[in-house]
Amino acid sequence: MQKIVVVDYGVSNLRSVSKAIEHVSEGRHQVLVSGDPDQVLSADRIVFPGQGAIGDCMQHMRDLGLDQALKQAITRVPFMGLCLGLQSLLDWSEEDGGTDGLGILPGKVLHFPKNPVEATSGERLKIPHMGWNQITPCIEHPMWKDIPAGTRFYFVHSYYVKPEDDAMVAAQCHYALDFACALTRDNVFAVQFHPEKSQNAGMQLLSNFLDWKP
């Protein structure tokens, strides 16, 4: 039985994520919520969810030693980042006056434009980007099994990722601008949206992660 560790850095509500993984696992995996670096290092698969501000996230991870554990574990086991768990993988974020990330995926995290207007309709858009939106996969990938282009997922965010290498972009979304909503490299797959809040499509994505053999 594989051990799936849902990373708990102390400032995120993880119950919905762990329950969703337990649901799609159907008893085939041990699902453990933990902020213990040793548990992270011994995991067979890692899910790194997050919400809130990246400054608090990075500070708590450093305090717990989770930053170094994640950097080690991410080199050898399947890893899935969710929302802030995606943004923290990049080099740097504009949030909180500028915050260094884990530097695992090269790129930056930027704020949506202020007072954005939808180009086609002239509609004023609210920030954060909140609610259901369509995604467009950019590459064929096992994580997109049974998830067609145009599938809707649930988003809540004011910042978006801008990777240095477009080859890492696994899917795009449009809100005020086209932005990367999923990145992948080697055994890492991370998304801006919330699978645990995305009903059937989200459950399919989490199920795909449990079966993924990068």
mmCIF file of C-alpha atoms in Angstrom:
data_model
loop_
_atom_site.group_PDB
_atom_site.id
_atom_site.type_symbol
_atom_site.label_atom_id
_atom_site.label_comp_id
_atom_site.label_asym_id
_atom_site.label_seq_id
_atom_site.Cartn_x
_atom_site.Cartn_y
_atom_site.Cartn_z
ATOM 1 C CA MET A 1 0.000 0.000 0.000
ATOM 2 C CA GLN A 2 1.491 3.324 -1.065
ATOM 3 C CA LYS A 3 1.668 6.214 1.400
ATOM 4 C CA ILE A 4 0.236 9.490 0.114
ATOM 5 C CA VAL A 5 1.356 12.449 2.221
ATOM 6 C CA VAL A 6 -0.739 15.614 2.094
ATOM 7 C CA VAL A 7 1.681 18.310 3.229
ATOM 8 C CA ASP A 8 0.497 20.340 6.225
ATOM 9 C CA TYR A 9 2.542 23.512 6.751
ATOM 10 C CA GLY A 10 0.223 24.779 9.469
ATOM 11 C CA VAL A 11 -1.882 27.456 7.765
ATOM 12 C CA SER A 12 -4.061 25.564 5.288
ATOM 13 C CA ASN A 13 -7.396 23.752 5.554
ATOM 14 C CA LEU A 14 -6.516 20.267 4.336
ATOM 15 C CA ARG A 15 -9.579 18.238 5.300
ATOM 16 C CA SER A 16 -11.345 18.585 1.944
ATOM 17 C CA VAL A 17 -8.173 17.641 0.054
ATOM 18 C CA SER A 18 -7.400 14.567 2.135
ATOM 19 C CA LYS A 19 -11.033 13.420 2.051
ATOM 20 C CA ALA A 20 -11.132 13.770 -1.727
ATOM 21 C CA ILE A 21 -7.974 11.680 -2.098
ATOM 22 C CA GLU A 22 -9.331 9.056 0.287
ATOM 23 C CA HIS A 23 -12.518 8.933 -1.797
ATOM 24 C CA VAL A 24 -10.770 8.252 -5.120
ATOM 25 C CA SER A 25 -8.250 5.920 -3.459
ATOM 26 C CA GLU A 26 -11.029 3.541 -2.369
ATOM 27 C CA GLY A 27 -8.782 2.087 0.318
ATOM 28 C CA ARG A 28 -5.869 1.344 -2.006
ATOM 29 C CA HIS A 29 -3.555 3.911 -0.377
ATOM 30 C CA GLN A 30 -2.680 5.194 3.055
ATOM 31 C CA VAL A 31 -3.507 8.934 3.104
ATOM 32 C CA LEU A 32 -1.625 10.876 5.769
ATOM 33 C CA VAL A 33 -1.802 14.607 6.532
ATOM 34 C CA SER A 34 1.549 15.617 7.989
ATOM 35 C CA GLY A 35 3.946 18.496 8.538
ATOM 36 C CA ASP A 36 6.755 16.140 9.586
ATOM 37 C CA PRO A 37 9.722 16.334 7.170
ATOM 38 C CA ASP A 38 10.517 12.649 7.812
ATOM 39 C CA GLN A 39 7.006 11.642 6.735
ATOM 40 C CA VAL A 40 7.386 13.727 3.574
ATOM 41 C CA LEU A 41 10.724 12.074 2.801
ATOM 42 C CA SER A 42 9.243 8.591 3.270
ATOM 43 C CA ALA A 43 6.157 9.249 1.107
ATOM 44 C CA ASP A 44 5.447 7.321 -2.077
ATOM 45 C CA ARG A 45 3.444 10.262 -3.445
ATOM 46 C CA ILE A 46 3.090 13.843 -2.258
ATOM 47 C CA VAL A 47 0.191 16.282 -2.557
ATOM 48 C CA PHE A 48 1.023 19.861 -1.620
ATOM 49 C CA PRO A 49 -2.126 22.012 -1.277
ATOM 50 C CA GLY A 50 -2.187 25.593 -0.120
ATOM 51 C CA GLN A 51 -4.264 28.681 0.357
ATOM 52 C CA GLY A 52 -3.689 32.138 1.775
ATOM 53 C CA ALA A 53 -0.570 34.254 1.398
ATOM 54 C CA ILE A 54 2.710 32.882 0.092
ATOM 55 C CA GLY A 55 4.791 34.787 2.651
ATOM 56 C CA ASP A 56 3.182 32.891 5.537
ATOM 57 C CA CYS A 57 3.415 29.643 3.599
ATOM 58 C CA MET A 58 7.146 29.923 2.962
ATOM 59 C CA GLN A 59 7.906 31.072 6.515
ATOM 60 C CA HIS A 60 6.016 28.166 8.068
ATOM 61 C CA MET A 61 7.712 25.681 5.744
ATOM 62 C CA ARG A 62 11.152 27.017 6.640
ATOM 63 C CA ASP A 63 10.318 26.911 10.351
ATOM 64 C CA LEU A 64 9.228 23.259 10.064
ATOM 65 C CA GLY A 65 12.055 22.204 7.740
ATOM 66 C CA LEU A 66 9.517 21.281 5.084
ATOM 67 C CA ASP A 67 11.172 23.375 2.375
ATOM 68 C CA GLN A 68 14.284 21.197 2.329
ATOM 69 C CA ALA A 69 12.295 17.971 2.682
ATOM 70 C CA LEU A 70 10.136 18.898 -0.310
ATOM 71 C CA LYS A 71 13.172 19.779 -2.415
ATOM 72 C CA GLN A 72 14.603 16.334 -1.714
ATOM 73 C CA ALA A 73 11.409 14.335 -2.089
ATOM 74 C CA ILE A 74 10.324 16.063 -5.282
ATOM 75 C CA THR A 75 13.335 14.634 -7.113
ATOM 76 C CA ARG A 76 12.143 11.038 -6.768
ATOM 77 C CA VAL A 77 8.379 10.616 -6.160
ATOM 78 C CA PRO A 78 5.213 11.753 -7.983
ATOM 79 C CA PHE A 79 4.301 15.214 -6.722
ATOM 80 C CA MET A 80 1.095 17.217 -7.143
ATOM 81 C CA GLY A 81 0.797 20.893 -6.184
ATOM 82 C CA LEU A 82 -2.583 22.600 -5.734
ATOM 83 C CA CYS A 83 -3.208 26.367 -5.909
ATOM 84 C CA LEU A 84 -0.564 27.945 -3.616
ATOM 85 C CA GLY A 85 1.159 24.567 -3.848
ATOM 86 C CA LEU A 86 1.800 25.449 -7.503
ATOM 87 C CA GLN A 87 2.864 29.056 -6.915
ATOM 88 C CA SER A 88 5.350 28.136 -4.187
ATOM 89 C CA LEU A 89 7.269 25.911 -6.623
ATOM 90 C CA LEU A 90 8.445 28.881 -8.665
ATOM 91 C CA ASP A 91 11.429 31.139 -8.009
ATOM 92 C CA TRP A 92 9.682 34.284 -6.827
ATOM 93 C CA SER A 93 6.259 35.846 -6.246
ATOM 94 C CA GLU A 94 5.119 39.466 -6.296
ATOM 95 C CA GLU A 95 2.929 38.730 -3.288
ATOM 96 C CA ASP A 96 3.773 40.115 0.165
ATOM 97 C CA GLY A 97 6.205 42.644 -1.250
ATOM 98 C CA GLY A 98 8.180 39.960 -3.077
ATOM 99 C CA THR A 99 8.678 36.449 -1.732
ATOM 100 C CA ASP A 100 11.172 33.769 -2.726
ATOM 101 C CA GLY A 101 9.618 30.411 -3.556
ATOM 102 C CA LEU A 102 11.154 26.952 -3.532
ATOM 103 C CA GLY A 103 12.848 27.490 -6.905
ATOM 104 C CA ILE A 104 11.893 24.052 -8.210
ATOM 105 C CA LEU A 105 10.274 25.351 -11.414
ATOM 106 C CA PRO A 106 11.903 28.422 -13.016
ATOM 107 C CA GLY A 107 9.555 31.374 -13.286
ATOM 108 C CA LYS A 108 7.621 34.042 -11.410
ATOM 109 C CA VAL A 109 4.205 34.549 -9.834
ATOM 110 C CA LEU A 110 2.504 37.781 -10.889
ATOM 111 C CA HIS A 111 -0.635 39.655 -9.824
ATOM 112 C CA PHE A 112 -3.490 39.956 -12.288
ATOM 113 C CA PRO A 113 -3.727 43.422 -13.893
ATOM 114 C CA LYS A 114 -5.515 46.024 -11.776
ATOM 115 C CA ASN A 115 -9.087 46.808 -12.841
ATOM 116 C CA PRO A 116 -9.015 44.305 -15.705
ATOM 117 C CA VAL A 117 -11.518 44.469 -18.551
ATOM 118 C CA GLU A 118 -12.478 41.541 -20.777
ATOM 119 C CA ALA A 119 -11.295 42.517 -24.265
ATOM 120 C CA THR A 120 -14.169 40.966 -26.218
ATOM 121 C CA SER A 121 -17.118 42.104 -24.088
ATOM 122 C CA GLY A 122 -15.775 45.153 -22.250
ATOM 123 C CA GLU A 123 -16.901 43.581 -18.967
ATOM 124 C CA ARG A 124 -15.069 44.707 -15.850
ATOM 125 C CA LEU A 125 -13.576 41.716 -14.084
ATOM 126 C CA LYS A 126 -13.182 41.182 -10.362
ATOM 127 C CA ILE A 127 -9.965 40.105 -8.711
ATOM 128 C CA PRO A 128 -9.559 37.529 -7.255
ATOM 129 C CA HIS A 129 -10.479 35.260 -10.126
ATOM 130 C CA MET A 130 -13.101 33.193 -8.334
ATOM 131 C CA GLY A 131 -15.410 30.502 -9.651
ATOM 132 C CA TRP A 132 -15.616 27.990 -12.474
ATOM 133 C CA ASN A 133 -13.549 28.410 -15.613
ATOM 134 C CA GLN A 134 -12.592 26.313 -18.602
ATOM 135 C CA ILE A 135 -9.120 24.914 -19.051
ATOM 136 C CA THR A 136 -7.364 24.004 -22.291
ATOM 137 C CA PRO A 137 -4.714 21.257 -22.053
ATOM 138 C CA CYS A 138 -1.586 22.210 -24.011
ATOM 139 C CA ILE A 139 0.027 18.770 -24.075
ATOM 140 C CA GLU A 140 -0.997 15.155 -23.950
ATOM 141 C CA HIS A 141 -0.373 13.888 -20.439
ATOM 142 C CA PRO A 142 -1.568 10.929 -18.321
ATOM 143 C CA MET A 143 -2.984 13.420 -15.819
ATOM 144 C CA TRP A 144 -5.523 14.546 -18.431
ATOM 145 C CA LYS A 145 -6.972 11.062 -18.891
ATOM 146 C CA ASP A 146 -10.765 11.374 -19.348
ATOM 147 C CA ILE A 147 -10.591 15.169 -18.919
ATOM 148 C CA PRO A 148 -11.421 16.807 -22.262
ATOM 149 C CA ALA A 149 -10.471 20.320 -23.357
ATOM 150 C CA GLY A 150 -12.962 22.864 -22.079
ATOM 151 C CA THR A 151 -13.580 21.073 -18.797
ATOM 152 C CA ARG A 152 -14.382 23.501 -15.992
ATOM 153 C CA PHE A 153 -12.488 23.609 -12.707
ATOM 154 C CA TYR A 154 -12.905 25.841 -9.657
ATOM 155 C CA PHE A 155 -10.451 28.735 -9.150
ATOM 156 C CA VAL A 156 -9.758 31.191 -6.327
ATOM 157 C CA HIS A 157 -6.629 33.314 -6.862
ATOM 158 C CA SER A 158 -5.287 36.830 -7.396
ATOM 159 C CA TYR A 159 -1.869 35.751 -8.679
ATOM 160 C CA TYR A 160 -0.904 33.583 -11.653
ATOM 161 C CA VAL A 161 2.267 31.750 -12.648
ATOM 162 C CA LYS A 162 4.508 32.802 -15.525
ATOM 163 C CA PRO A 163 7.101 30.050 -16.157
ATOM 164 C CA GLU A 164 10.350 30.736 -17.969
ATOM 165 C CA ASP A 165 9.888 27.681 -20.182
ATOM 166 C CA ASP A 166 6.579 27.357 -22.035
ATOM 167 C CA ALA A 167 7.289 23.645 -22.464
ATOM 168 C CA MET A 168 6.286 23.231 -18.803
ATOM 169 C CA VAL A 169 2.751 24.543 -19.441
ATOM 170 C CA ALA A 170 0.322 21.621 -19.256
ATOM 171 C CA ALA A 171 -2.854 23.722 -19.549
ATOM 172 C CA GLN A 172 -4.017 27.294 -19.984
ATOM 173 C CA CYS A 173 -7.010 29.291 -18.818
ATOM 174 C CA HIS A 174 -8.338 32.747 -19.708
ATOM 175 C CA TYR A 175 -9.341 35.433 -17.249
ATOM 176 C CA ALA A 176 -8.308 38.985 -18.149
ATOM 177 C CA LEU A 177 -5.403 37.311 -19.951
ATOM 178 C CA ASP A 178 -4.263 33.861 -20.991
ATOM 179 C CA PHE A 179 -2.353 32.263 -18.119
ATOM 180 C CA ALA A 180 -0.840 28.891 -17.293
ATOM 181 C CA CYS A 181 -3.148 26.981 -14.958
ATOM 182 C CA ALA A 182 -1.089 23.762 -14.879
ATOM 183 C CA LEU A 183 2.648 23.133 -15.047
ATOM 184 C CA THR A 184 4.516 19.868 -15.327
ATOM 185 C CA ARG A 185 8.096 18.649 -15.465
ATOM 186 C CA ASP A 186 9.338 15.114 -14.912
ATOM 187 C CA ASN A 187 7.449 13.765 -11.866
ATOM 188 C CA VAL A 188 5.895 17.141 -10.927
ATOM 189 C CA PHE A 189 2.366 18.185 -11.869
ATOM 190 C CA ALA A 190 0.832 21.288 -10.309
ATOM 191 C CA VAL A 191 -2.400 23.190 -10.924
ATOM 192 C CA GLN A 192 -3.760 26.617 -10.026
ATOM 193 C CA PHE A 193 -7.337 25.435 -9.529
ATOM 194 C CA HIS A 194 -8.813 23.354 -6.698
ATOM 195 C CA PRO A 195 -9.531 19.737 -7.736
ATOM 196 C CA GLU A 196 -11.137 19.009 -4.362
ATOM 197 C CA LYS A 197 -13.760 21.693 -5.130
ATOM 198 C CA SER A 198 -14.200 20.758 -8.795
ATOM 199 C CA GLN A 199 -16.668 17.876 -8.484
ATOM 200 C CA ASN A 200 -16.308 15.012 -10.996
ATOM 201 C CA ALA A 201 -13.510 16.584 -13.019
ATOM 202 C CA GLY A 202 -11.466 17.207 -9.879
ATOM 203 C CA MET A 203 -11.987 13.667 -8.644
ATOM 204 C CA GLN A 204 -10.852 12.356 -12.026
ATOM 205 C CA LEU A 205 -7.664 14.427 -11.842
ATOM 206 C CA LEU A 206 -6.873 13.165 -8.337
ATOM 207 C CA SER A 207 -7.578 9.595 -9.441
ATOM 208 C CA ASN A 208 -5.224 10.087 -12.387
ATOM 209 C CA PHE A 209 -2.516 11.261 -9.990
ATOM 210 C CA LEU A 210 -2.796 8.102 -7.906
ATOM 211 C CA ASP A 211 -2.331 6.022 -11.081
ATOM 212 C CA TRP A 212 0.364 8.224 -12.651
ATOM 213 C CA LYS A 213 3.738 6.537 -13.160
ATOM 214 C CA PRO A 214 6.159 9.251 -14.314
#
